CSV table of C-alpha atoms and ligand atoms in Angstrom, one decimal:
chain,number,residue,atom,x,y,z
A,3,UNK,CA,0.0,0.0,0.0
A,4,UNK,CA,1.2,3.5,-0.7
A,5,UNK,CA,0.3,6.4,1.5
A,6,UNK,CA,1.1,9.8,0.0
A,7,UNK,CA,0.2,12.8,1.9
A,8,UNK,CA,0.3,15.7,-0.5
A,9,UNK,CA,-0.7,18.9,1.2
A,10,UNK,CA,0.7,22.2,0.1
A,11,UNK,CA,-0.1,25.8,0.6
A,12,UNK,CA,1.1,26.9,-2.8
A,13,UNK,CA,1.3,25.3,-6.3
A,14,UNK,CA,5.1,25.0,-6.5
A,15,UNK,CA,5.2,23.1,-3.3
A,16,UNK,CA,2.2,21.0,-4.4
A,17,UNK,CA,4.1,20.0,-7.6
A,18,UNK,CA,7.3,19.4,-5.7
A,19,UNK,CA,5.5,16.9,-3.5
A,20,UNK,CA,3.5,15.4,-6.4
A,21,UNK,CA,6.7,14.9,-8.5
A,22,UNK,CA,8.4,13.2,-5.6
A,23,UNK,CA,5.4,10.9,-5.1
A,24,UNK,CA,5.3,10.1,-8.8
A,25,UNK,CA,9.0,9.3,-8.8
A,26,UNK,CA,8.7,6.9,-5.9
A,27,UNK,CA,5.5,5.2,-7.0
A,28,UNK,CA,7.1,4.3,-10.4
A,29,UNK,CA,10.6,3.6,-9.2
A,30,UNK,CA,11.9,0.2,-10.2
A,31,UNK,CA,8.7,-0.7,-12.0
A,32,UNK,CA,9.2,-1.3,-15.8
A,33,UNK,CA,5.6,-1.9,-16.7
A,34,UNK,CA,4.2,1.2,-18.4
A,35,UNK,CA,0.5,0.4,-17.9
A,36,UNK,CA,1.0,-0.2,-14.2
A,37,UNK,CA,2.9,3.1,-13.9
A,38,UNK,CA,0.3,5.0,-15.9
A,39,UNK,CA,-2.4,3.6,-13.6
A,40,UNK,CA,-0.7,4.6,-10.4
A,41,UNK,CA,0.2,8.1,-11.8
A,42,UNK,CA,-3.4,8.8,-12.9
A,43,UNK,CA,-4.6,7.9,-9.4
A,44,UNK,CA,-1.9,10.0,-7.8
A,45,UNK,CA,-2.6,13.1,-10.0
A,46,UNK,CA,-6.4,12.8,-9.7
A,47,UNK,CA,-6.1,12.7,-5.9
A,48,UNK,CA,-3.5,15.4,-5.5
A,49,UNK,CA,-4.6,18.1,-7.9
A,50,UNK,CA,-7.8,19.9,-7.0
A,51,UNK,CA,-10.7,20.5,-9.3
A,52,UNK,CA,-10.1,17.7,-11.8
A,53,UNK,CA,-12.9,15.6,-13.3
A,54,UNK,CA,-10.6,13.4,-15.5
A,55,UNK,CA,-6.9,12.5,-15.3
A,56,UNK,CA,-5.2,9.9,-17.4
A,57,UNK,CA,-3.2,8.7,-20.4
A,58,UNK,CA,-3.7,8.1,-24.1
A,59,UNK,CA,-1.0,5.9,-25.6
A,60,UNK,CA,0.4,6.0,-29.1
A,61,UNK,CA,-0.6,2.6,-30.6
A,62,UNK,CA,0.4,2.4,-34.2
A,63,UNK,CA,0.1,6.1,-34.9
A,64,UNK,CA,-3.3,6.6,-33.1
A,65,UNK,CA,-4.0,7.6,-29.5
A,66,UNK,CA,-5.7,4.8,-27.6
A,67,UNK,CA,-7.2,5.3,-24.2
A,68,UNK,CA,-4.9,4.2,-21.4
A,69,UNK,CA,-5.2,4.1,-17.6
A,70,UNK,CA,-7.2,7.0,-16.1
A,71,UNK,CA,-9.4,8.3,-13.3
A,72,UNK,CA,-12.8,9.8,-14.2
A,73,UNK,CA,-15.8,9.0,-16.4
A,74,UNK,CA,-15.5,6.4,-19.2
A,75,UNK,CA,-13.9,8.3,-22.2
A,76,UNK,CA,-13.6,8.0,-25.9
A,77,UNK,CA,-11.2,5.2,-26.8
A,78,UNK,CA,-9.4,6.2,-30.1
A,79,UNK,CA,-8.3,9.7,-31.1
A,80,UNK,CA,-6.4,10.4,-34.3
A,81,UNK,CA,-3.3,12.5,-34.2
A,82,UNK,CA,-4.3,16.1,-34.9
A,83,UNK,CA,-7.9,15.7,-33.6
A,84,UNK,CA,-9.0,17.5,-30.4
A,85,UNK,CA,-6.7,18.7,-27.7
A,86,UNK,CA,-5.0,15.3,-27.1
A,87,UNK,CA,-4.5,14.8,-30.9
A,88,UNK,CA,-3.2,18.3,-31.1
A,89,UNK,CA,-0.6,17.6,-28.4
A,90,UNK,CA,0.4,14.3,-30.1
A,91,UNK,CA,0.8,15.9,-33.6
A,92,UNK,CA,2.7,19.0,-32.4
A,93,UNK,CA,4.5,17.3,-29.5
A,94,UNK,CA,3.7,20.6,-27.6
A,95,UNK,CA,1.8,21.1,-24.4
A,96,UNK,CA,-1.8,22.2,-25.0
A,97,UNK,CA,-3.2,24.5,-22.3
A,98,UNK,CA,-6.9,25.2,-23.1
A,99,UNK,CA,-8.7,27.7,-20.8
A,100,UNK,CA,-12.1,27.2,-22.5
A,101,UNK,CA,-12.6,23.9,-24.3
A,102,UNK,CA,-15.7,25.2,-25.9
A,103,UNK,CA,-13.6,27.7,-27.8
A,104,UNK,CA,-11.1,25.0,-28.9
A,105,UNK,CA,-11.8,23.9,-32.5
A,106,UNK,CA,-12.3,20.2,-32.7
A,107,UNK,CA,-12.4,19.6,-28.9
A,108,UNK,CA,-13.7,16.1,-28.2
A,109,UNK,CA,-16.2,16.2,-25.3
A,110,UNK,CA,-15.8,13.0,-23.4
A,111,UNK,CA,-17.3,14.4,-20.2
A,112,UNK,CA,-19.7,17.3,-20.7
A,113,UNK,CA,-18.5,18.7,-17.4
A,114,UNK,CA,-15.0,19.5,-18.7
A,115,UNK,CA,-14.4,23.2,-19.2
A,116,UNK,CA,-10.6,23.5,-19.3
A,117,UNK,CA,-7.9,21.0,-20.2
A,118,UNK,CA,-4.1,20.5,-20.0
A,119,UNK,CA,-2.4,17.9,-22.3
A,120,UNK,CA,1.3,17.0,-22.0
A,121,UNK,CA,3.0,15.0,-24.7
A,122,UNK,CA,5.3,12.1,-23.6
A,123,UNK,CA,8.3,11.7,-25.8
A,124,UNK,CA,11.0,9.1,-25.2
A,125,UNK,CA,14.1,8.7,-27.4
A,126,UNK,CA,12.4,10.7,-30.1
A,127,UNK,CA,9.3,8.6,-30.1
A,128,UNK,CA,5.9,9.8,-29.0
A,129,UNK,CA,4.8,7.4,-26.2
A,130,UNK,CA,1.4,9.1,-25.6
A,131,UNK,CA,-0.1,12.0,-23.7
A,132,UNK,CA,-1.1,12.9,-20.2
A,133,UNK,CA,-4.6,14.5,-20.3
A,134,UNK,CA,-6.1,16.5,-17.4
A,135,UNK,CA,-9.6,17.9,-17.5
A,136,UNK,CA,-11.3,20.3,-15.1
A,137,UNK,CA,-14.9,21.4,-14.7
A,138,UNK,CA,-13.6,24.9,-13.9
A,139,UNK,CA,-12.8,27.3,-16.8
A,140,UNK,CA,-9.2,28.4,-16.9
A,141,UNK,CA,-8.3,25.9,-14.1
A,142,UNK,CA,-4.8,25.4,-15.5
A,143,UNK,CA,-2.0,28.0,-15.8
A,144,UNK,CA,1.7,28.1,-16.8
A,145,UNK,CA,2.7,26.7,-13.4
A,146,UNK,CA,0.5,23.6,-13.9
A,147,UNK,CA,1.9,23.2,-17.4
A,148,UNK,CA,5.5,23.4,-16.1
A,149,UNK,CA,4.7,21.2,-13.1
A,150,UNK,CA,3.1,18.4,-15.2
A,151,UNK,CA,5.8,18.7,-17.8
A,152,UNK,CA,8.5,18.2,-15.1
A,153,UNK,CA,6.5,15.3,-13.7
A,154,UNK,CA,6.3,13.6,-17.1
A,155,UNK,CA,10.0,14.2,-17.8
A,156,UNK,CA,10.9,12.6,-14.5
A,157,UNK,CA,9.0,9.3,-15.2
A,158,UNK,CA,9.1,9.2,-19.1
A,159,UNK,CA,11.5,6.2,-19.3
A,160,UNK,CA,9.1,4.3,-17.0
A,161,UNK,CA,6.2,5.0,-19.3
A,162,UNK,CA,8.0,3.8,-22.4
A,163,UNK,CA,8.4,0.1,-21.5
A,164,UNK,CA,6.3,-2.5,-23.1
B,204,SME,N1,-11.1,16.3,-24.6
B,204,SME,C1,-10.1,15.5,-25.1
B,204,SME,C2,-10.5,14.1,-25.3
B,204,SME,C3,-10.2,13.2,-24.2
B,204,SME,S1,-11.1,13.4,-22.9
B,204,SME,O1,-11.1,14.8,-22.4
B,204,SME,C4,-10.8,12.3,-21.7
B,204,SME,C5,-9.7,16.1,-26.5
B,204,SME,O2,-10.3,17.0,-27.0
B,204,SME,O3,-8.7,15.6,-27.0
């Protein structure tokens, strides 16, 4: 059993603790699916105001639903479609303050109002994306983007195993 107590007064401390927990929950475990499962649970519990947190994996050039927390979601997303597909195609973080204003946004959960998607790249290969949704408009800012990017960088090799 893992017991992580992530309590922080400010966002930088929150991400520091979350990244430490992400590192320790994945340490020594080569199975990517197991690591994605634990990371989605950890992130969903630690970050306030999320209604969905999880992974889409690059399976043969298409994003396929991976481990997540939240409501059942769309299974396959082509590169270039929606926020996740945009992150996969561009390999750039997508920070969307209002998903209703994002052309092509895929509404998996009608409650979602803002979204943050971080691409996962290992040895030049796109492994997949981390997708966070919030029911609060403009829930995510640059600090969230930087914190989640750092988290992913720390564990990327452990998400790339087969
Ligand atoms: N909204 C995403 C689809 C995935 S769900 O939010 C879980 C998108 O537009 O890519």
